Structure formats: structure tokens, C-alpha cells
mmCIF file of C-alpha atoms and ligand atoms in Angstrom:
data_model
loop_
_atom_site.group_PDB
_atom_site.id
_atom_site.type_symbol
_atom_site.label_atom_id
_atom_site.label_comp_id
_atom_site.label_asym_id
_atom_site.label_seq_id
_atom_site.Cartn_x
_atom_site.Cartn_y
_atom_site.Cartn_z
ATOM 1 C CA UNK N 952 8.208 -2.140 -80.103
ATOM 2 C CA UNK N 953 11.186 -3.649 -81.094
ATOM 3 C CA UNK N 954 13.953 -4.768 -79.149
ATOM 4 C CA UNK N 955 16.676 -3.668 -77.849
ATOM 5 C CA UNK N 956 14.431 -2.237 -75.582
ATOM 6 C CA UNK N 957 13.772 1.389 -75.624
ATOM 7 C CA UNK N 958 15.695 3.878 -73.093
ATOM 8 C CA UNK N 959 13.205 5.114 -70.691
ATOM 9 C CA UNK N 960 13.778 8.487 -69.089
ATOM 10 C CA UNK N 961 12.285 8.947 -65.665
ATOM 11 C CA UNK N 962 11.323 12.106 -63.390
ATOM 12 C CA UNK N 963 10.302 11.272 -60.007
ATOM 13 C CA UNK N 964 11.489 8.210 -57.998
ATOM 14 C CA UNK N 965 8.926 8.451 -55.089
ATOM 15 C CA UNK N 966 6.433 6.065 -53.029
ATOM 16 C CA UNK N 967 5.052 4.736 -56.706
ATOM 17 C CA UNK N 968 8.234 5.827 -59.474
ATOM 18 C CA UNK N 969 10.350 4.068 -57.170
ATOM 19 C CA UNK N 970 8.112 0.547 -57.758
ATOM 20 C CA UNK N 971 7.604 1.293 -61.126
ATOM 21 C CA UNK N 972 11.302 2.371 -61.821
ATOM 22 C CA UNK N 973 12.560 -1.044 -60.524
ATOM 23 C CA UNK N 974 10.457 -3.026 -62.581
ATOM 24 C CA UNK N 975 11.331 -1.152 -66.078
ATOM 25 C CA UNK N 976 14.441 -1.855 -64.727
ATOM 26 C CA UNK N 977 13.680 -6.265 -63.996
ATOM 27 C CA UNK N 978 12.440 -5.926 -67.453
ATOM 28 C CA UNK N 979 15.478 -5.047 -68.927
ATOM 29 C CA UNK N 980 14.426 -1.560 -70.263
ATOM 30 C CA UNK N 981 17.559 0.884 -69.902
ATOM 31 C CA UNK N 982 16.876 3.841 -67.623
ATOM 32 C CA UNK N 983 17.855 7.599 -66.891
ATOM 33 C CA UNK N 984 16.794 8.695 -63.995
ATOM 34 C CA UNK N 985 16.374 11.931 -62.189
ATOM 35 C CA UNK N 986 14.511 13.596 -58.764
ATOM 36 C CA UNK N 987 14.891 16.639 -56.442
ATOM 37 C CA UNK N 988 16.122 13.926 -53.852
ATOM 38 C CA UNK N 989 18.800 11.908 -55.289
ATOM 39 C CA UNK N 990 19.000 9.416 -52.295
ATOM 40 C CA UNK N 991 15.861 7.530 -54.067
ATOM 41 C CA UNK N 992 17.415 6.622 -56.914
ATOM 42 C CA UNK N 993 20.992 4.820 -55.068
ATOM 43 C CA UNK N 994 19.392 1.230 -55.670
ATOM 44 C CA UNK N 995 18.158 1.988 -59.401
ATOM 45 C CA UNK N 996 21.876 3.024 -60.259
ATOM 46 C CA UNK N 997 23.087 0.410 -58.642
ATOM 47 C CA UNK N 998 21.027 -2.021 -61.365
ATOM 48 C CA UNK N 999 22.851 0.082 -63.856
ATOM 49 C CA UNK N 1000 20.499 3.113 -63.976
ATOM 50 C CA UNK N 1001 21.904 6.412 -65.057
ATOM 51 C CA UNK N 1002 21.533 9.673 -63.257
ATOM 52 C CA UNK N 1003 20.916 13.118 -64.522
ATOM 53 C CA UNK N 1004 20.846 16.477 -63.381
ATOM 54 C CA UNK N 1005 17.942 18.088 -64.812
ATOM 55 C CA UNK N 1006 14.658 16.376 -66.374
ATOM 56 C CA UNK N 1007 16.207 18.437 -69.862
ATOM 57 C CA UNK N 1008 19.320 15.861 -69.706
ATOM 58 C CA UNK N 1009 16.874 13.029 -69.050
ATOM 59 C CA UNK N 1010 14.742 13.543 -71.968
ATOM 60 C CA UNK N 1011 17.804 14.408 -74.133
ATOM 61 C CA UNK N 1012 19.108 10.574 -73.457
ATOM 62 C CA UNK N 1013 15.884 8.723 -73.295
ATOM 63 C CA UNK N 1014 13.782 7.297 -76.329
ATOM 64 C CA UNK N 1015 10.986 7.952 -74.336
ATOM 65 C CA UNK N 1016 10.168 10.005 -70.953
ATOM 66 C CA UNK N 1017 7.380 9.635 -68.509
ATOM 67 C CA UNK N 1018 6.661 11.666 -65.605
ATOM 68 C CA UNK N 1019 5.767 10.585 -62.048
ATOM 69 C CA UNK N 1020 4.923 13.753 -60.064
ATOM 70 C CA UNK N 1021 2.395 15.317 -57.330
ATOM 71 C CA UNK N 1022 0.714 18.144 -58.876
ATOM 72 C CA UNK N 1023 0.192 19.507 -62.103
ATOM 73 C CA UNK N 1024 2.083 22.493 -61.038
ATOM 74 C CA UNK N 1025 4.819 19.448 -60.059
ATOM 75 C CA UNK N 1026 4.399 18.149 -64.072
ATOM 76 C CA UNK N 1027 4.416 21.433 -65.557
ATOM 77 C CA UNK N 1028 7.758 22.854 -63.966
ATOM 78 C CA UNK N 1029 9.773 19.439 -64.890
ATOM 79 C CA UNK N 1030 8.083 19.387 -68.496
ATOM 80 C CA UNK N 1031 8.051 23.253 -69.397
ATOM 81 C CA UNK N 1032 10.351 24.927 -66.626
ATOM 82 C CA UNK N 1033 13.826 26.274 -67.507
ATOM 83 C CA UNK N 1034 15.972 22.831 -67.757
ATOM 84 C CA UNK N 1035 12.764 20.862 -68.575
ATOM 85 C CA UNK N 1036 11.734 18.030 -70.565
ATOM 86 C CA UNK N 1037 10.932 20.362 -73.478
ATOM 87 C CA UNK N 1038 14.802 21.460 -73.678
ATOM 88 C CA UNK N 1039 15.831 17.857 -73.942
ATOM 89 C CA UNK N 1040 13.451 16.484 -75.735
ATOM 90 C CA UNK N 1041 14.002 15.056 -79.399
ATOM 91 C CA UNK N 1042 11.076 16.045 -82.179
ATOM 92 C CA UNK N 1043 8.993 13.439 -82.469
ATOM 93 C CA UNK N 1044 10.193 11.963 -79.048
ATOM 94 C CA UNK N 1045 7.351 10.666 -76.684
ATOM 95 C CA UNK N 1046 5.911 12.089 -73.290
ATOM 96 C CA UNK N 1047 3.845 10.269 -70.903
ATOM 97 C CA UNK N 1048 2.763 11.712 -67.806
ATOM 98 C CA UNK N 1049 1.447 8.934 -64.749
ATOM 99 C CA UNK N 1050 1.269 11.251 -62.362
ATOM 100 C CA UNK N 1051 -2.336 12.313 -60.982
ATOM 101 C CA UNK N 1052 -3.162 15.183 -63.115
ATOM 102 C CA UNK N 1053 -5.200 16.913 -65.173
ATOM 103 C CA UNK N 1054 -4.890 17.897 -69.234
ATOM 104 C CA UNK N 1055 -4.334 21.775 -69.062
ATOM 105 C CA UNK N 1056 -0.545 20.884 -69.086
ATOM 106 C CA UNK N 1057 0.126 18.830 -71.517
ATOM 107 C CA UNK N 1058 -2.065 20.900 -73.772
ATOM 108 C CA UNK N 1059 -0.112 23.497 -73.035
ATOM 109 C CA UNK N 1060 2.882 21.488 -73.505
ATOM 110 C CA UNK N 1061 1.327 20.180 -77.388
ATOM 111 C CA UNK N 1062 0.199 24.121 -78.299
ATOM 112 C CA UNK N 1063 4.083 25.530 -77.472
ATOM 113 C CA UNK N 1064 5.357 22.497 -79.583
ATOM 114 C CA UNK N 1065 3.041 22.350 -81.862
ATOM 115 C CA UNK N 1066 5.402 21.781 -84.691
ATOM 116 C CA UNK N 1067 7.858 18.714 -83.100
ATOM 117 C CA UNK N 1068 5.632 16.265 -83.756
ATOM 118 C CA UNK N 1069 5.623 14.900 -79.696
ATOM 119 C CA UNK N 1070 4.066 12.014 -78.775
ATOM 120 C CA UNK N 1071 2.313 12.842 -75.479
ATOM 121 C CA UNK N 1072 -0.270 10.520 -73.316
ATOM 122 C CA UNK N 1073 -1.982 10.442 -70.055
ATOM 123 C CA UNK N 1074 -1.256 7.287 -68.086
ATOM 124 C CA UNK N 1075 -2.192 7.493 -64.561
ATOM 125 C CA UNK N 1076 -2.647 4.715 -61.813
ATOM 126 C CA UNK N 1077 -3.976 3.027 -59.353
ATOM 127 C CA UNK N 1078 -3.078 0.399 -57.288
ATOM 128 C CA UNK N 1079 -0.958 2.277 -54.589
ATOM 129 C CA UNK N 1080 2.430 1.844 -53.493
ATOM 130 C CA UNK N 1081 2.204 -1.899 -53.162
ATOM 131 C CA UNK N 1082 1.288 -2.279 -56.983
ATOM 132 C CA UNK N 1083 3.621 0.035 -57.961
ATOM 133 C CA UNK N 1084 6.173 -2.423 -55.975
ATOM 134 C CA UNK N 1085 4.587 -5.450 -57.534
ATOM 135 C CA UNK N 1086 4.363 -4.057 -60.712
ATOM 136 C CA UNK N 1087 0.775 -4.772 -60.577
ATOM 137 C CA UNK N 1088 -0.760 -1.444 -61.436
ATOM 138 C CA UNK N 1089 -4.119 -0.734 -63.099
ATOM 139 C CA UNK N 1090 -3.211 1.903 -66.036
ATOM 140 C CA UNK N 1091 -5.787 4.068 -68.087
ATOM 141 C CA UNK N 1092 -4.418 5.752 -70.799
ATOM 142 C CA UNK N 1093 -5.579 8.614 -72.823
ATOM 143 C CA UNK N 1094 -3.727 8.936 -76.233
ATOM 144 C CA UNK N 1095 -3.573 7.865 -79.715
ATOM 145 C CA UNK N 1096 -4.062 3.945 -80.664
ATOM 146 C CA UNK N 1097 -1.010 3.279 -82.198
ATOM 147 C CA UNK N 1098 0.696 5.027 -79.402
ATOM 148 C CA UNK N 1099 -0.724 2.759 -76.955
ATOM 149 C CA UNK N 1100 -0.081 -0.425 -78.726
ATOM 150 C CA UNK N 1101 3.381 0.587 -79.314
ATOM 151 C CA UNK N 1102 4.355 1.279 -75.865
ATOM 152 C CA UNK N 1103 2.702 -1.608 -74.618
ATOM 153 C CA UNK N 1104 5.474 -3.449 -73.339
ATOM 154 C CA UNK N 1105 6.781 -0.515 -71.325
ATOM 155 C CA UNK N 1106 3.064 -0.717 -69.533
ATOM 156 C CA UNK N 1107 3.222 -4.229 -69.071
ATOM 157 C CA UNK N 1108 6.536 -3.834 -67.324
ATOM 158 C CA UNK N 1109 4.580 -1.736 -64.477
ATOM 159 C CA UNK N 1110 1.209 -2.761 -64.349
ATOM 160 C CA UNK N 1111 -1.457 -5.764 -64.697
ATOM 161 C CA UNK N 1112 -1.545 -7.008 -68.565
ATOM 162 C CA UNK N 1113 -5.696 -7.664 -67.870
ATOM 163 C CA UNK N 1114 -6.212 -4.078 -66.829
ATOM 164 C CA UNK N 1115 -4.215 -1.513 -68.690
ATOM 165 C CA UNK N 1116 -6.800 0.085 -70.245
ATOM 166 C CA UNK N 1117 -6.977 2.525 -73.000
ATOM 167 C CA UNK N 1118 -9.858 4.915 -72.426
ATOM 168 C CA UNK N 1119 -10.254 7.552 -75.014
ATOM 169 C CA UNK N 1120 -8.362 10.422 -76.193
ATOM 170 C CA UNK N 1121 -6.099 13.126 -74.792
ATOM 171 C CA UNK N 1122 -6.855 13.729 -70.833
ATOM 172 C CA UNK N 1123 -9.317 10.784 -70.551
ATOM 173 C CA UNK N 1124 -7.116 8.529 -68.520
ATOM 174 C CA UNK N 1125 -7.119 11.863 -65.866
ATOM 175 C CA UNK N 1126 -10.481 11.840 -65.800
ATOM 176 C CA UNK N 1127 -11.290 8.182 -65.511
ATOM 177 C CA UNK N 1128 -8.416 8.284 -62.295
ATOM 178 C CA UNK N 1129 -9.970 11.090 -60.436
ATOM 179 C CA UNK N 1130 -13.483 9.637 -60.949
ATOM 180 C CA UNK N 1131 -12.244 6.160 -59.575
ATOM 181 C CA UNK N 1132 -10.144 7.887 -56.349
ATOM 182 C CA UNK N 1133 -13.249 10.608 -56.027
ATOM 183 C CA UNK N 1134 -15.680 7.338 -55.918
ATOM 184 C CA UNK N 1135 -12.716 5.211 -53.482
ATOM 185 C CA UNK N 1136 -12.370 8.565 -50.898
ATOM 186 C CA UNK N 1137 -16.925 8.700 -50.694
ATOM 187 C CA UNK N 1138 -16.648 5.557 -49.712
ATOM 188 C CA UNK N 1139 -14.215 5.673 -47.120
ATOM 189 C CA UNK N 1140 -16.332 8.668 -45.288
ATOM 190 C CA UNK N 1141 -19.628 7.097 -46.038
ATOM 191 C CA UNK N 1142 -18.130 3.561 -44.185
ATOM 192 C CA UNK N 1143 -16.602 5.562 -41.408
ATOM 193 C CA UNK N 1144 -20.082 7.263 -41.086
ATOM 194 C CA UNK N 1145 -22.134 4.440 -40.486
ATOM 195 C CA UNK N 1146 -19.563 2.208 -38.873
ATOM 196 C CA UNK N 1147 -19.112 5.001 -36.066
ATOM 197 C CA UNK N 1148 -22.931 6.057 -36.145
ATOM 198 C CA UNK N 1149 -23.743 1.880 -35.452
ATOM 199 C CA UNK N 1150 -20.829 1.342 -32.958
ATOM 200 C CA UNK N 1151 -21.964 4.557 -31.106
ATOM 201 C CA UNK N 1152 -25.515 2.771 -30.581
ATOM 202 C CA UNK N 1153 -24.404 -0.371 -29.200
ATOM 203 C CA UNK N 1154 -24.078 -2.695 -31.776
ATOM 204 C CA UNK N 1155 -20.546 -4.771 -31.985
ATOM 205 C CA UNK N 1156 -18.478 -3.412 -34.988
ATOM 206 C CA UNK N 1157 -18.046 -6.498 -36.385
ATOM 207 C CA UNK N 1158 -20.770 -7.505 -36.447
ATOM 208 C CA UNK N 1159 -22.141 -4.703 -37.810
ATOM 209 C CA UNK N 1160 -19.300 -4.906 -40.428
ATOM 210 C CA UNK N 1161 -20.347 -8.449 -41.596
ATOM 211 C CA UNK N 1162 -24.331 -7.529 -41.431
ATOM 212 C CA UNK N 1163 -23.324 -4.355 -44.419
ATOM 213 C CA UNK N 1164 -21.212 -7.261 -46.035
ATOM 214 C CA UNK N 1165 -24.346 -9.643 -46.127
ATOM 215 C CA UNK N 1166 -26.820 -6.926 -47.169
ATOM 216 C CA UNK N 1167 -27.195 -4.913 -50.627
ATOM 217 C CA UNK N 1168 -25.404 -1.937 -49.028
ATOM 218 C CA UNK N 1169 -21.812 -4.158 -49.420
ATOM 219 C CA UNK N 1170 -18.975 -2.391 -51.380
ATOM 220 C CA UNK N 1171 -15.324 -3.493 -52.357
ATOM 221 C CA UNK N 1172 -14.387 -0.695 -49.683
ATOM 222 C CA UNK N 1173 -16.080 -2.744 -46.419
ATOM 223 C CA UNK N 1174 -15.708 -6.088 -47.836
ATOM 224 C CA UNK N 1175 -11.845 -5.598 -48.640
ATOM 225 C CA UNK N 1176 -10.264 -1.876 -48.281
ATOM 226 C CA UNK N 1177 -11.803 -1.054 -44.474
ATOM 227 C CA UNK N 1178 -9.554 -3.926 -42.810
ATOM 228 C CA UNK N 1179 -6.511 -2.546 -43.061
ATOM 229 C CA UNK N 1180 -7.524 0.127 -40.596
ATOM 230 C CA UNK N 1181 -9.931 -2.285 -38.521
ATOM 231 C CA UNK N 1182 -7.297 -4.713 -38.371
ATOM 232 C CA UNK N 1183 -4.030 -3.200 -38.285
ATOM 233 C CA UNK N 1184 -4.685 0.516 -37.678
ATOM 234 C CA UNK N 1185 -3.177 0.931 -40.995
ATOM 235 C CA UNK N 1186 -3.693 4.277 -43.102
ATOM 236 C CA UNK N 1187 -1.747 3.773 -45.958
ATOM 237 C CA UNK N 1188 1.172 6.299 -45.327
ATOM 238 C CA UNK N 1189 2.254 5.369 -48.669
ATOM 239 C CA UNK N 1190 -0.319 7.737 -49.967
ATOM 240 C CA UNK N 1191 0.277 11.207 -48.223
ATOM 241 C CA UNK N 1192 -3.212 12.569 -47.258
ATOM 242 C CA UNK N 1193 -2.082 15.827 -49.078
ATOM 243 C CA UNK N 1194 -2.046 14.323 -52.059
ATOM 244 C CA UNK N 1195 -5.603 12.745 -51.389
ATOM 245 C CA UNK N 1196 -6.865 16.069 -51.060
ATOM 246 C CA UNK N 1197 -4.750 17.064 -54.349
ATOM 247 C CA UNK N 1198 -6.874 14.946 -56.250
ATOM 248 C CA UNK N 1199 -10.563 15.544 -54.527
ATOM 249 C CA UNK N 1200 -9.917 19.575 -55.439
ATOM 250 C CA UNK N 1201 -9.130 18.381 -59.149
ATOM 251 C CA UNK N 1202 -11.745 16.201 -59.360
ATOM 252 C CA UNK N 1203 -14.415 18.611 -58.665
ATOM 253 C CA UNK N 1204 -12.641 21.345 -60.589
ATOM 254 C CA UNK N 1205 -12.819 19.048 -63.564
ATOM 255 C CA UNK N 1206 -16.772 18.960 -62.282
ATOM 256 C CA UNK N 1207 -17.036 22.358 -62.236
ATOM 257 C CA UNK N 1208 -15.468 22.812 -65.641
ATOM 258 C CA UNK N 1209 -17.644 20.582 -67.113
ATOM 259 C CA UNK N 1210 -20.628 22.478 -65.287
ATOM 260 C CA UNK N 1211 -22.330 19.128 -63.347
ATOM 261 C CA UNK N 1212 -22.758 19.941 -59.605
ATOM 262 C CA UNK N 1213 -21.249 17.456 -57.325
ATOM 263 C CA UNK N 1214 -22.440 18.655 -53.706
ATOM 264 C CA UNK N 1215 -21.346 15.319 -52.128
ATOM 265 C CA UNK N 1216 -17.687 15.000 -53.761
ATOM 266 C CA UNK N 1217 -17.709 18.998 -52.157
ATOM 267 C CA UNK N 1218 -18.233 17.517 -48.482
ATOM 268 C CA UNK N 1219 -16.072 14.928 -49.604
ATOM 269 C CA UNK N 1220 -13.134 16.989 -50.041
ATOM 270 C CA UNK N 1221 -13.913 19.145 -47.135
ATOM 271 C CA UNK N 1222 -13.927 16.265 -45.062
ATOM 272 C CA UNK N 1223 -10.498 15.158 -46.251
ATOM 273 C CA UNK N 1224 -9.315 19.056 -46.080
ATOM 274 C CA UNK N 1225 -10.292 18.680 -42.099
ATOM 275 C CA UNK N 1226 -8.370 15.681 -41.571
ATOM 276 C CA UNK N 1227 -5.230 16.865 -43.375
ATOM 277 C CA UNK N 1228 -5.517 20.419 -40.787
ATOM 278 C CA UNK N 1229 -5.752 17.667 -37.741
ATOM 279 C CA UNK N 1230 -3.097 14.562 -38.890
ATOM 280 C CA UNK N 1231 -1.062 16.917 -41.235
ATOM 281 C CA UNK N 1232 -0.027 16.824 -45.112
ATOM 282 C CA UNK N 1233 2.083 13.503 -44.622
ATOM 283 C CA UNK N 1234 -1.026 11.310 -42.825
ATOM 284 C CA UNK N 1235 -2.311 8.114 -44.415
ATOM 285 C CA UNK N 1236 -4.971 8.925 -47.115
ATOM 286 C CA UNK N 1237 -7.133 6.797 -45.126
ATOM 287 C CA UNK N 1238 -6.495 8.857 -41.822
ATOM 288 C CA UNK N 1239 -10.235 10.776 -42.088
ATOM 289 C CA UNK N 1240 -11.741 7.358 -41.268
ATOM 290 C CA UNK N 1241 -9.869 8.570 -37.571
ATOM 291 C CA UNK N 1242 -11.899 11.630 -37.168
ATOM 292 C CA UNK N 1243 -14.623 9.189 -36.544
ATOM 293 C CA UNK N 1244 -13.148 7.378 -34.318
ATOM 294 C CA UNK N 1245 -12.234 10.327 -32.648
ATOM 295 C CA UNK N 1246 -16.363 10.976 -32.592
ATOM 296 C CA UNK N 1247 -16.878 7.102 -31.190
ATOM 297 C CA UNK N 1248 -13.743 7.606 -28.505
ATOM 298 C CA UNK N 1249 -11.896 5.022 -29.549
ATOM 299 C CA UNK N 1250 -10.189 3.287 -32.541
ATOM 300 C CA UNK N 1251 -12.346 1.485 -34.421
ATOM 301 C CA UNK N 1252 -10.626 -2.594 -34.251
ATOM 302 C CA UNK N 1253 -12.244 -5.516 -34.914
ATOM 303 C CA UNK N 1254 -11.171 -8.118 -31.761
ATOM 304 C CA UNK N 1255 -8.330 -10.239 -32.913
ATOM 305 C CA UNK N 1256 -9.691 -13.963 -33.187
ATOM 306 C CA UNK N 1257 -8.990 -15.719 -30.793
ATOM 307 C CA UNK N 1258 -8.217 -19.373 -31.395
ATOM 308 C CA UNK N 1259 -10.656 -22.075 -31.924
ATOM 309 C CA UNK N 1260 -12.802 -19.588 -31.034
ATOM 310 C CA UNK N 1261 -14.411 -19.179 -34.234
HETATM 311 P P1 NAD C 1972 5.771 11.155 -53.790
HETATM 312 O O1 NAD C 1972 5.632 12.489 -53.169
HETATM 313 O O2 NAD C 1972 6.060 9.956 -52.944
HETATM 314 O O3 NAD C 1972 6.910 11.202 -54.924
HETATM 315 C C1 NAD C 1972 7.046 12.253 -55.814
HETATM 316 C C2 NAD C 1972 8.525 12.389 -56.166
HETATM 317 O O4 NAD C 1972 8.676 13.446 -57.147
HETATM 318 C C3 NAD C 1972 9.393 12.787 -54.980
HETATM 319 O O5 NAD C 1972 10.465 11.859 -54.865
HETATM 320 C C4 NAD C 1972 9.888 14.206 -55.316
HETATM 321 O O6 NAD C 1972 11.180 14.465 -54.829
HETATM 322 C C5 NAD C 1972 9.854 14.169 -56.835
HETATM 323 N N1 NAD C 1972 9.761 15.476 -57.490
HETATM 324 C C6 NAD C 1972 8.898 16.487 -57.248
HETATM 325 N N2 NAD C 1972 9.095 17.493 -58.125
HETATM 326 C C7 NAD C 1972 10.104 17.107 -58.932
HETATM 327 C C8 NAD C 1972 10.776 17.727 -60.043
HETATM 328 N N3 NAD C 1972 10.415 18.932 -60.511
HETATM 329 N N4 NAD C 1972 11.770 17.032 -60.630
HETATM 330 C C9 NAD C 1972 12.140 15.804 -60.197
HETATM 331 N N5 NAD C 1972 11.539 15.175 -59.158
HETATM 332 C C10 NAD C 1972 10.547 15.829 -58.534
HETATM 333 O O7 NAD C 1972 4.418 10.946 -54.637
HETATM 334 P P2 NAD C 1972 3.782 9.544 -55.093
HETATM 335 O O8 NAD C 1972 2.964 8.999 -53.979
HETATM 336 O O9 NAD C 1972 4.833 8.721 -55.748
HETATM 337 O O10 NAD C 1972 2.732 10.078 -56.180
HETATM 338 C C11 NAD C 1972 3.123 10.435 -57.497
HETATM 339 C C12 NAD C 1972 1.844 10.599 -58.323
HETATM 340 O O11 NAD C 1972 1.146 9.353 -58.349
HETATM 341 C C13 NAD C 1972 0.870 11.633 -57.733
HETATM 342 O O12 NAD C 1972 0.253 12.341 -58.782
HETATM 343 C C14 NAD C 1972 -0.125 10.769 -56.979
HETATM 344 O O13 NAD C 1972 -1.395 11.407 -56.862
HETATM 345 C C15 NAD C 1972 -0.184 9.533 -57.869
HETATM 346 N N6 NAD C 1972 -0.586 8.289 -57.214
HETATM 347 C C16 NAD C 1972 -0.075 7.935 -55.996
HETATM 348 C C17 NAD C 1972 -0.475 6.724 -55.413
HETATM 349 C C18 NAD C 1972 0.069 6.266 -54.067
HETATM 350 O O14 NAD C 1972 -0.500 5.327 -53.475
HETATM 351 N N7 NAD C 1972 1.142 6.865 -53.558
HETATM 352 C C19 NAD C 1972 -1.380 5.871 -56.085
HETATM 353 C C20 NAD C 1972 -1.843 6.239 -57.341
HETATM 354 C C21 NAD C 1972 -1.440 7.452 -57.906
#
């Protein structure tokens, strides 16, 4: 891609569009900007960011759009509803959606526009909010080759260089995302599980956390991901459990459209469907781990240390 650097329309300036926005922005990529709340973009415009009404007007001033949504239904309304990024967009102009998704829109999108020649590519995340900020995000793309290599740099500008990853064709980078946050939210139950089944029987928590970090039953989720609850009660607000449960009833949708039973990414889901009906929509993803604790009585901390003491 050749400089000057592309203009780079963008529709939804939440928890992670907000990150990424700001660090298209640091990287000295133009940007139009739009969202239902228009408080979240006051900082991007002050960098020089340009606001627009509708996600059409976006994608009629941008060289390129991408999408940063909730839902499908979310993606579809700003892409194909009345003032969407179809009515804006140029032929031959270039969609990519980041949001959490799944491919029935943007097929639909390529069948109604079959003959405009659009670009479109699947370019989801993870990394949460804190990546997003950092511009540290891991990226898997589903699209053409050249269409990756050629929007490289606007990639690099949001996420790790070593792990944007192009991983097949149209509506792979969906899939590989839900597999990755179904395989993250098992093991947050399955560690809640145990930790509350062991702490219930008497044994300290941590050292029952450092035995399942010694043994062949360790996973990045005890080793790393458990501590922020276990040592600062922290459930990652900046992933609304709703949205959690969003993606578990995609994920085994996509299972059930590709006919492979998945009983345990079911419970999964219902688990995470019982915590959002006790915390609410707007909870922590990580707030299920607290219907265990509920089970054990108390929060599940691991004692501060004390100094010298260790
Ligand atoms: P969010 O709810 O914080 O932000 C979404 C933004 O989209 C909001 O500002 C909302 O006003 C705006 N919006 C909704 N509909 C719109 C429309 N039609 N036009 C314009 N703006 C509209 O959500 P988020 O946490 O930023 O998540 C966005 C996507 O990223 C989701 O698909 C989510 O699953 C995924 N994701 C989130 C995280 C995370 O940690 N938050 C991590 C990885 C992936």
C-alpha cells in the first residue's frame, strides 16, 4: 500500500474501535468516523478525525471501511440497512468486518453486490480491550491473499506484526475467533470448577492453584488469565458478559451447522447464559467464575503476600 496513507472509514468506536481507532489514527492513517453514541469519538476528532452521520457517508469518504460491531444483526444493519455502507460504498471499494461474527452477512452482502467488484474480509480479534488500547491485537483474517498483503499496514497499525494471521478464505477468521473464545470461556468454568470443588474440601486455594500449575493439568488460563480475579477481583468489564454469551450461541450454531455435536460448549454457554440472568448483560465476561464462589461462600482471593514472608 502506498502512501499517502489510505482513508479509513470506521463504524463503531466502543471498548475495542475506540483502541484501535486511536492507533490508525498514531499511525497517521486519515479517519472518518461514525457510532450511535457520538460522545466516543470527541478525542478521535480532536486528532483530526472526521465525523459522519450515517455509516453510508462514511464509506462514501473512506478508501476503505471496516466494521467494529456486537452482533451480526449489529454488522448487517450498518452494512445493508437503509443509510448503510452499501449506499456509500465505491465499486471496487473494500469492506472488512472485526467485529465477532459470523459469514452469513457478508455473503449476503457479496450476493446483493455481486457485480461491484467489493473487496470484503473477515478480521476479528482477540486480545481485549487492553490490546485494542495497545494496539497489540492478535488478528485472523479470512480473505483473498493479495487483499491481505495489501492492507497489511492498516493491520499492523492495530495489532501484533508476529500474530496477524491469515487463515483461509471467506469466514475463516470467524471461525478460528469463536473456536479460540469457545476454548478461553471452557476453561474459565472448568478452573472455577475445580478451584471451588478443592477450596470447598479444605485445601488452601493457592496452593491448590500452584499444585494444577506444577502438574500436566496447567493451562495459559490458571497459570496467567485466573489472577486477575484471584488477585484483584477483576472480571474484565471491558468485555460485557452479553457479548460473551453472543459468541458461545454462535459458536455452537456454527457447530450445529456444520453437524459435529459439542455437548460441553452447550453447558458452556448455559453456564454463561445463568450468570448473565444473575450479574446482568453489562457483567465482566469473567463474572461466571462468581457463581462459584457464590457455591464456596466466599470470593475466591489468593492472600496478598505479605512481606519477606515469602
Ligand atoms: P461495545 O459494545 O463496547 O462497542 C460497540 C460500539 O458499536 C458501541 O459504541 C455502539 O454504540 C456501536 N454501534 C452499535 N451499532 C451501531 C451502528 N449500527 N452504527 C454505528 N455504531 C454502532 O463492543 P466491543 O466490546 O467494542 O466489541 C465489538 C466487537 O468486538 C464484538 O463483536 C465483540 O464480540 C468483539 N470483541 C470484543 C472484545 C472485548 O474485549 N471487548 C475482544 C475481542 C473481540
Amino acid at each position: 500500500m502506498s502512501d499517502p496513507r489510505p482513508t479509513v472509514g470506521f463504524i463503531g468506536l466502543g471498548s475495542m474501535g475506540g483502541g484501535m481507532t486511536r492507533n490508525l489514527q498514531r499511525a497517521g492513517f486519515p479517519l472518518v468516523v461514525t457510532d450511535l453514541r457520538p460522545e466516543s469519538a470527541t478525542e478521535l476528532l480532536a486528532g483530526g478525525a472526521v465525523w459522519a452521520d450515517t455509516a453510508a457517508q462514511v464509506a462514501a469518504a473512506s478508501d476503505l471501511v471496516i466494521t467494529m460491531l456486537p452482533t451480526p444483526r449489529h454488522v448487517a444493519d450498518a452494512v445493508s440497512g437503509p443509510n448503510g455502507v452499501l449506499d456509500g460504498i465505491r465499486d471496487g471499494g473494500t469492506w472488512i468486518d472485526m467485529s465477532t461474527s459470523v459469514p452469513e452477512v457478508a455473503d449476503a452482502v457479496r450476493a446483493a453486490a455481486a457485480d461491484r467488484g467489493l473487496r470484503i474480509l473477515d478480521a476479528p480479534v482477540s486480545g481485549m480491550s487492553v490490546g485494542a488500547a495497545n494496539g497489540m491485537l492478535q488478528i485472523f483474517i479470512g480473505g483473498d491473499a493479495d487483499d491481505v498483503a495489501r492492507l497489511r499496514p492498516v493491520f499492523e497499525a492495530m495489532g501484533d506484526p508476529e500474530r496477524i494471521l491469515h487463515v483461509g478464505g471467506h469466514g475463516a477468521g470467524y471461525a478460528v475467533k469463536l473456536m479460540i473464545n469457545q476454548l478461553w470461556f471452557s476453561h474459565l468454568v472448568a478452573t472455577a470448577e475445580v478451584l471451588a470443588v478443592g477450596v470447598k474440601a479444605g485445601v488452601d486455594l493457592g496452593v491448590l492453584r500452584d499444585a494444577l500449575v506444577a502438574s500436566p493439568a496447567n493451562s495459559n488460563f490458571v497459570e496467567h488469565d485466573v489472577l486477575s480475579i484471584l488477585e484483584r477481583g477483576d472480571y474484565d468489564e471491558g468485555f460485557a458478559l452479553a457479548l460473551a454469551c453472543k459468541d458461545l450461541g454462535l459458536s455452537v450454531d456454527l457447530a450445529r451447522a456444520v453437524n459435529v455435536p459439542v455437548e460441553l460448549s452447550g453447558l458452556v454457554e448455559q453456564v454463561f447464559r445463568r450468570a448473565k440472568a444473575s450479574y446482568g448483560d453489562r457483567a465482566g465476561e469473567m463474572t461466571p467464575f462468581q457463581l462459584y464462589e457464590d457455591l464456596v461462600g466466599t470470593p475466591l482471593r489468593l492472600n496478598p503476600v505479605e512481606e519477606g514472608v515469602r
